[in-house]
Amino acid sequence: MSQEISVAEEEVVKAYGWAARDSSGVLSPFHFTRRATGNNDIRIKILYCGICHSDLHLAKDEVGMTIYPIVPGHEIVGEVTKVGCNVTKFKVGDIAGVGCMVGSCRSCNNCTQDLENYCPKMVWTYNKHHEDGSRTFGGYSDKLVVDEHFAVQIPDNLLLQGTAPMLCAGITVYSPMRYFGLMEPGKHLGVVGLGGLGHLAVKFAKAVGAKVTVISTSPNKKKEAVEQLGVDEFLISHDQEQLQVAMGTMDGIIDTVSAPHPLLPLTELLKTNGKLVLVGAPIQPPELPVFPLILGRKLIAGSAIGGMKETQEMIDFAAKHNITADVEVIPMDYVHTAFERVAKADVKYRFVIDVANTLNSPY
């Protein structure tokens, strides 16, 4: 019997996940509903979901915008179990990925240029409302219903648990590296912070033949960075001698660090016309050094994920070069310990929840 359905044939979908109810950030089992699988929708059985640092921030309402109850998770990989009658991109049994967004207006200047991630009406995968007023809930759950436009096709050769973090961490670094011309052979890229985002920036850059220098506060990460990730240089961010030697050598820097840190030493590492791109988001605003920017025609920019076309491009690039995130797979009931470890940057380099085997959904 076909699993292609029309809206009239299905009521709302019973779902099960783990949610935080208040700013303690404590998650516990939560029963809720997803919308009926619409004509343009796919329903996904969630297999894996990565843990992003923003999951922790939002679960604890650290940025003052959380809507409780909240089911976190926007690094989702799963199996398509139903498709709406207008769906063309997926069939039942395909593997789909869903990242940080599940909706946009589809008609503004950004959307028509494949930049749905900058749409003023963009809908986050969790902690937002759909256009009809219903809540969005994330991937710490058993299933998801999403418009096929906001899902990407996952190639067969990619390890699924390592692919999940690509849907947030991967596209967050891939997009600015592409846009600012930093993913080219012979370019010298600096990567600030060797965590979930940083290690993927290294992998992308090395895949195209760029030179990569990691800038880190942690000397103990050097051995692994050089021997396992192939980093060319490793700078300790508080070692003034190392920084002095590297001044003016980098075409661009991807700064993935969300903790407060000075930007001036980073701008000094850039060549003339160099670009410092911020993808980490410190809550406290940094000091902005203006004269070094003027004297070197240097640029400080920000970047947020990527549109759906670019996200699919990133996944296809990863499949071609066999790039996935380095992950630690955990059961659902380990999530609180994982949150504590994420807060201490104690993971190499991303936690991924084995949702399918450990959530124990009753549905």
Short mmCIF file of C-alpha atoms in Angstrom, two decimals:
data_model
loop_
_atom_site.label_atom_id
_atom_site.label_comp_id
_atom_site.label_asym_id
_atom_site.label_seq_id
_atom_site.Cartn_x
_atom_site.Cartn_y
_atom_site.Cartn_z
CA MET A 1 0.00 0.00 0.00
CA SER A 2 1.38 3.41 -0.93
CA GLN A 3 2.54 5.76 1.82
CA GLU A 4 1.76 8.80 -0.36
CA ILE A 5 -1.06 10.60 1.38
CA SER A 6 -3.25 13.66 1.13
CA VAL A 7 -4.01 16.01 4.01
CA ALA A 8 -7.59 14.78 4.29
CA GLU A 9 -6.45 11.25 5.05
CA GLU A 10 -4.55 12.04 8.23
CA GLU A 11 -5.17 13.76 11.52
CA VAL A 12 -2.43 15.35 13.63
CA VAL A 13 0.52 13.11 14.41
CA LYS A 14 1.18 11.95 17.98
CA ALA A 15 4.80 12.55 18.90
CA TYR A 16 7.11 11.94 21.84
CA GLY A 17 10.31 13.66 22.89
CA TRP A 18 12.19 15.25 25.74
CA ALA A 19 11.38 18.84 26.70
CA ALA A 20 12.50 21.49 29.14
CA ARG A 21 9.65 23.18 31.02
CA ASP A 22 11.52 26.01 32.73
CA SER A 23 14.90 27.77 32.97
CA SER A 24 16.44 24.92 34.95
CA GLY A 25 16.95 23.40 31.52
CA VAL A 26 16.05 19.96 32.84
CA LEU A 27 14.58 17.80 30.09
CA SER A 28 12.07 15.02 30.63
CA PRO A 29 9.62 12.96 28.55
CA PHE A 30 7.00 15.01 26.73
CA HIS A 31 3.96 14.01 24.67
CA PHE A 32 2.89 16.43 21.94
CA THR A 33 1.53 16.52 18.39
CA ARG A 34 2.96 17.28 14.98
CA ARG A 35 0.79 18.65 12.19
CA ALA A 36 -0.81 16.29 9.71
CA THR A 37 1.52 15.41 6.84
CA GLY A 38 0.51 17.98 4.22
CA ASN A 39 0.61 17.69 0.45
CA ASN A 40 4.12 19.17 0.31
CA ASP A 41 5.36 17.54 3.52
CA ILE A 42 7.40 14.53 4.45
CA ARG A 43 7.23 12.69 7.75
CA ILE A 44 10.56 11.59 9.15
CA LYS A 45 11.37 8.93 11.73
CA ILE A 46 14.26 10.62 13.53
CA LEU A 47 17.34 8.43 13.78
CA TYR A 48 19.97 10.84 15.12
CA CYS A 49 20.02 14.38 16.45
CA GLY A 50 23.13 16.39 17.25
CA ILE A 51 23.49 18.59 20.33
CA CYS A 52 24.32 22.20 19.49
CA HIS A 53 25.49 24.70 22.11
CA SER A 54 22.39 26.75 21.32
CA ASP A 55 20.25 23.84 22.58
CA LEU A 56 21.75 24.41 26.01
CA HIS A 57 21.34 28.22 25.81
CA LEU A 58 17.69 27.95 24.82
CA ALA A 59 16.78 25.14 27.22
CA LYS A 60 17.98 27.38 30.05
CA ASP A 61 16.60 30.60 28.50
CA GLU A 62 20.04 32.19 28.66
CA VAL A 63 19.19 34.63 25.87
CA GLY A 64 15.71 35.52 27.12
CA MET A 65 13.69 34.21 24.17
CA THR A 66 12.66 30.68 25.13
CA ILE A 67 9.05 29.52 24.77
CA TYR A 68 8.37 26.66 27.18
CA PRO A 69 7.92 23.77 26.88
CA ILE A 70 10.83 23.45 24.47
CA VAL A 71 12.01 20.36 22.61
CA PRO A 72 15.53 21.22 21.39
CA GLY A 73 17.43 19.82 18.42
CA HIS A 74 18.16 21.11 14.92
CA GLU A 75 20.73 18.65 13.61
CA ILE A 76 18.36 15.95 12.46
CA VAL A 77 18.82 12.89 10.28
CA GLY A 78 16.03 10.41 9.76
CA GLU A 79 14.17 8.05 7.49
CA VAL A 80 11.24 9.25 5.39
CA THR A 81 8.14 7.28 6.41
CA LYS A 82 5.39 9.22 4.60
CA VAL A 83 5.24 11.71 1.74
CA GLY A 84 2.53 14.15 0.69
CA CYS A 85 0.95 13.84 -2.74
CA ASN A 86 2.94 16.78 -4.18
CA VAL A 87 6.35 15.64 -2.92
CA THR A 88 8.93 15.04 -5.65
CA LYS A 89 12.30 15.14 -3.85
CA PHE A 90 11.81 12.18 -1.51
CA LYS A 91 10.24 8.76 -1.44
CA VAL A 92 9.50 6.49 1.52
CA GLY A 93 12.72 4.91 2.78
CA ASP A 94 14.99 7.81 1.77
CA ILE A 95 17.26 9.43 4.36
CA ALA A 96 16.56 13.12 4.92
CA GLY A 97 18.30 15.83 6.92
CA VAL A 98 16.74 18.86 8.63
CA GLY A 99 18.78 21.70 10.07
CA CYS A 100 17.98 24.97 11.79
CA MET A 101 14.92 26.07 9.83
CA VAL A 102 11.63 24.54 8.73
CA GLY A 103 9.93 27.48 7.05
CA SER A 104 10.21 30.89 5.41
CA CYS A 105 7.97 33.20 3.38
CA ARG A 106 9.38 31.80 0.09
CA SER A 107 8.71 35.13 -1.71
CA CYS A 108 10.98 37.88 -0.32
CA ASN A 109 14.25 38.96 -1.96
CA ASN A 110 16.25 36.63 0.27
CA CYS A 111 14.04 33.61 -0.36
CA THR A 112 14.05 34.11 -4.13
CA GLN A 113 17.87 34.15 -4.01
CA ASP A 114 18.03 30.85 -2.07
CA LEU A 115 18.81 32.70 1.16
CA GLU A 116 15.86 31.49 3.21
CA ASN A 117 18.10 31.65 6.28
CA TYR A 118 17.94 35.46 6.09
CA CYS A 119 14.19 35.66 5.51
CA PRO A 120 12.50 37.98 8.06
CA LYS A 121 9.82 35.31 8.48
CA MET A 122 12.18 32.35 8.73
CA VAL A 123 10.85 29.65 11.09
CA TRP A 124 13.34 27.95 13.39
CA THR A 125 13.13 24.17 13.75
CA TYR A 126 12.24 24.65 17.42
CA ASN A 127 11.24 27.46 19.76
CA LYS A 128 9.19 29.23 17.09
CA HIS A 129 5.66 29.27 15.71
CA HIS A 130 4.50 28.14 12.30
CA GLU A 131 2.41 30.54 10.22
CA ASP A 132 -0.75 28.87 11.54
CA GLY A 133 0.30 29.61 15.12
CA SER A 134 1.33 26.07 16.05
CA ARG A 135 4.60 25.49 17.87
CA THR A 136 7.78 24.08 16.39
CA PHE A 137 9.49 21.31 18.34
CA GLY A 138 12.95 19.97 17.57
CA GLY A 139 14.78 16.73 17.04
CA TYR A 140 15.02 15.37 20.57
CA SER A 141 11.89 13.49 19.52
CA ASP A 142 10.68 10.48 17.58
CA LYS A 143 9.32 12.08 14.41
CA LEU A 144 9.13 15.30 12.43
CA VAL A 145 6.77 16.63 9.76
CA VAL A 146 8.39 19.18 7.46
CA ASP A 147 7.90 20.75 4.05
CA GLU A 148 10.18 18.87 1.65
CA HIS A 149 11.81 22.17 0.65
CA PHE A 150 13.39 22.42 4.10
CA ALA A 151 14.89 18.93 4.06
CA VAL A 152 18.04 17.83 2.27
CA GLN A 153 18.81 14.51 0.64
CA ILE A 154 21.52 12.52 2.44
CA PRO A 155 23.77 10.48 0.13
CA ASP A 156 24.19 6.78 0.88
CA ASN A 157 27.92 6.92 1.61
CA LEU A 158 27.70 9.29 4.57
CA LEU A 159 27.76 7.91 8.13
CA LEU A 160 24.44 9.12 9.51
CA GLN A 161 25.51 9.91 13.07
CA GLY A 162 28.38 12.00 11.73
CA THR A 163 26.13 13.71 9.20
CA ALA A 164 23.63 15.08 11.73
CA PRO A 165 25.93 17.90 12.99
CA MET A 166 26.58 18.96 9.40
CA LEU A 167 23.04 20.38 9.27
CA CYS A 168 24.02 23.15 11.70
CA ALA A 169 27.73 23.14 12.48
CA GLY A 170 28.72 22.15 8.95
CA ILE A 171 26.68 24.70 7.03
CA THR A 172 27.52 27.43 9.56
CA VAL A 173 31.17 27.33 8.50
CA TYR A 174 30.73 26.16 4.90
CA SER A 175 28.53 29.10 3.89
CA PRO A 176 30.91 31.94 4.84
CA MET A 177 33.93 30.00 3.60
CA ARG A 178 32.25 29.76 0.19
CA TYR A 179 30.82 33.29 0.14
CA PHE A 180 34.06 35.01 1.14
CA GLY A 181 36.24 32.94 -1.19
CA LEU A 182 38.12 31.09 1.53
CA MET A 183 37.58 27.55 0.21
CA GLU A 184 40.14 27.74 -2.57
CA PRO A 185 43.46 25.97 -3.14
CA GLY A 186 46.39 27.94 -1.78
CA LYS A 187 44.35 30.22 0.48
CA HIS A 188 45.49 30.50 4.08
CA LEU A 189 42.57 30.10 6.49
CA GLY A 190 42.65 30.68 10.21
CA VAL A 191 40.13 28.81 12.36
CA VAL A 192 39.49 30.14 15.87
CA GLY A 193 38.31 27.38 18.19
CA LEU A 194 38.63 23.65 17.51
CA GLY A 195 35.19 22.40 18.48
CA GLY A 196 32.10 21.25 16.63
CA LEU A 197 32.23 24.08 14.10
CA GLY A 198 35.99 24.52 13.97
CA HIS A 199 36.92 20.94 13.18
CA LEU A 200 34.49 20.95 10.23
CA ALA A 201 35.95 24.21 8.92
CA VAL A 202 39.35 22.51 9.00
CA LYS A 203 38.04 19.48 7.10
CA PHE A 204 36.36 21.60 4.41
CA ALA A 205 39.43 23.78 3.90
CA LYS A 206 41.84 20.84 3.72
CA ALA A 207 39.58 19.11 1.19
CA VAL A 208 40.15 21.93 -1.31
CA GLY A 209 43.89 22.27 -0.67
CA ALA A 210 43.90 25.36 1.54
CA LYS A 211 46.48 25.99 4.23
CA VAL A 212 44.90 25.90 7.69
CA THR A 213 46.03 27.43 10.96
CA VAL A 214 44.05 26.72 14.12
CA ILE A 215 44.04 29.44 16.79
CA SER A 216 43.16 28.00 20.18
CA THR A 217 43.46 28.61 23.92
CA SER A 218 44.13 24.87 24.44
CA PRO A 219 47.68 23.62 23.80
CA ASN A 220 46.50 20.05 24.45
CA LYS A 221 44.52 20.12 21.19
CA LYS A 222 47.61 20.60 19.02
CA LYS A 223 48.61 16.95 18.62
CA GLU A 224 45.19 15.84 17.48
CA ALA A 225 44.74 18.89 15.24
CA VAL A 226 47.99 18.23 13.39
CA GLU A 227 48.03 14.43 13.32
CA GLN A 228 44.34 13.63 12.80
CA LEU A 229 42.89 16.72 11.10
CA GLY A 230 45.96 17.68 9.08
CA VAL A 231 46.25 21.24 10.38
CA ASP A 232 49.32 23.04 9.00
CA GLU A 233 49.92 25.40 11.94
CA PHE A 234 48.60 25.65 15.49
CA LEU A 235 48.73 28.95 17.37
CA ILE A 236 48.11 29.44 21.08
CA SER A 237 45.98 32.57 21.24
CA HIS A 238 47.74 33.99 24.31
CA ASP A 239 51.28 33.32 23.04
CA GLN A 240 52.43 36.72 21.82
CA GLU A 241 55.54 35.38 20.10
CA GLN A 242 53.52 32.94 18.00
CA LEU A 243 51.01 35.64 17.10
CA GLN A 244 53.80 38.05 16.12
CA VAL A 245 55.29 35.54 13.70
CA ALA A 246 51.88 34.91 12.09
CA MET A 247 50.90 38.58 11.66
CA GLY A 248 49.69 39.47 8.19
CA THR A 249 49.73 35.90 6.85
CA MET A 250 46.06 34.85 6.60
CA ASP A 251 43.55 35.48 3.82
CA GLY A 252 40.66 34.93 6.16
CA ILE A 253 39.66 33.70 9.60
CA ILE A 254 36.53 31.82 10.65
CA ASP A 255 35.90 32.62 14.32
CA THR A 256 33.72 29.92 15.89
CA VAL A 257 34.14 30.91 19.56
CA SER A 258 31.05 32.00 21.49
CA ALA A 259 32.89 32.98 24.68
CA PRO A 260 34.02 36.62 25.02
CA HIS A 261 37.45 37.18 23.44
CA PRO A 262 39.39 40.09 21.90
CA LEU A 263 39.18 40.63 18.15
CA LEU A 264 42.21 42.89 17.72
CA PRO A 265 44.82 40.07 17.81
CA LEU A 266 42.82 38.23 15.13
CA THR A 267 42.61 41.22 12.78
CA GLU A 268 46.39 41.57 13.03
CA LEU A 269 46.81 38.05 11.63
CA LEU A 270 45.03 39.03 8.42
CA LYS A 271 46.67 40.09 5.20
CA THR A 272 45.60 43.32 3.51
CA ASN A 273 41.98 42.80 2.36
CA GLY A 274 41.66 39.92 4.83
CA LYS A 275 38.32 38.87 6.28
CA LEU A 276 37.43 37.95 9.85
CA VAL A 277 34.08 36.16 9.83
CA LEU A 278 32.25 35.65 13.12
CA VAL A 279 30.01 32.59 13.38
CA GLY A 280 30.22 32.15 17.15
CA ALA A 281 27.93 34.52 19.03
CA PRO A 282 29.26 35.93 22.31
CA ILE A 283 26.39 37.40 24.31
CA GLN A 284 28.60 40.33 25.41
CA PRO A 285 29.43 42.67 22.49
CA PRO A 286 33.16 42.74 21.64
CA GLU A 287 35.33 45.82 21.34
CA LEU A 288 35.73 46.77 17.70
CA PRO A 289 39.24 47.90 16.69
CA VAL A 290 38.68 50.37 13.85
CA PHE A 291 42.16 51.63 12.89
CA PRO A 292 43.61 48.19 12.03
CA LEU A 293 40.62 47.66 9.75
CA ILE A 294 41.09 51.00 7.99
CA LEU A 295 44.84 50.62 7.59
CA GLY A 296 44.56 47.15 6.09
CA ARG A 297 41.23 47.42 4.29
CA LYS A 298 40.13 44.51 6.43
CA LEU A 299 36.63 43.23 6.94
CA ILE A 300 34.80 41.92 9.99
CA ALA A 301 31.60 40.10 9.03
CA GLY A 302 29.01 37.75 10.44
CA SER A 303 27.29 34.75 8.90
CA ALA A 304 24.40 32.47 9.85
CA ILE A 305 23.92 28.95 8.44
CA GLY A 306 22.97 28.85 4.73
CA GLY A 307 19.97 28.56 2.44
CA MET A 308 18.54 25.21 1.42
CA LYS A 309 20.31 25.09 -1.96
CA GLU A 310 23.66 25.77 -0.31
CA THR A 311 22.96 23.27 2.48
CA GLN A 312 22.38 20.55 -0.10
CA GLU A 313 25.57 21.66 -1.88
CA MET A 314 27.45 21.33 1.42
CA ILE A 315 26.12 17.82 2.02
CA ASP A 316 27.03 16.78 -1.53
CA PHE A 317 30.52 18.25 -1.09
CA ALA A 318 30.89 16.33 2.17
CA ALA A 319 29.82 13.11 0.46
CA LYS A 320 32.30 13.66 -2.39
CA HIS A 321 35.18 14.21 0.05
CA ASN A 322 33.95 11.74 2.71
CA ILE A 323 33.60 14.45 5.36
CA THR A 324 31.48 13.94 8.47
CA ALA A 325 31.70 15.31 11.98
CA ASP A 326 33.71 13.52 14.64
CA VAL A 327 31.05 12.58 17.17
CA GLU A 328 30.31 10.89 20.46
CA VAL A 329 27.04 8.99 20.16
CA ILE A 330 24.95 8.99 23.35
CA PRO A 331 21.62 7.64 24.60
CA MET A 332 18.75 10.05 25.24
CA ASP A 333 19.01 9.74 29.00
CA TYR A 334 22.64 10.99 28.90
CA VAL A 335 21.51 14.40 27.65
CA HIS A 336 21.94 16.27 30.96
CA THR A 337 25.50 15.03 31.38
CA ALA A 338 26.10 15.95 27.75
CA PHE A 339 24.81 19.49 28.39
CA GLU A 340 27.23 19.81 31.32
CA ARG A 341 30.10 18.63 29.16
CA VAL A 342 29.12 20.92 26.28
CA ALA A 343 29.26 23.87 28.68
CA LYS A 344 32.84 22.85 29.54
CA ALA A 345 33.77 22.13 25.89
CA ASP A 346 34.40 18.54 26.95
CA VAL A 347 33.54 16.72 23.73
CA LYS A 348 35.35 15.76 20.52
CA TYR A 349 33.68 17.29 18.72
CA ARG A 350 29.90 16.90 18.82
CA PHE A 351 27.42 14.87 20.84
CA VAL A 352 24.82 13.03 18.79
CA ILE A 353 21.77 11.41 20.37
CA ASP A 354 20.88 7.93 19.11
CA VAL A 355 17.20 8.82 19.04
CA ALA A 356 15.86 5.75 17.26
CA ASN A 357 17.40 3.25 19.66
CA THR A 358 17.22 5.07 22.99
CA LEU A 359 14.22 7.46 23.07
CA ASN A 360 11.78 4.55 23.66
CA SER A 361 8.83 6.26 22.00
CA PRO A 362 5.41 4.76 22.79
CA TYR A 363 4.17 5.71 19.29
#
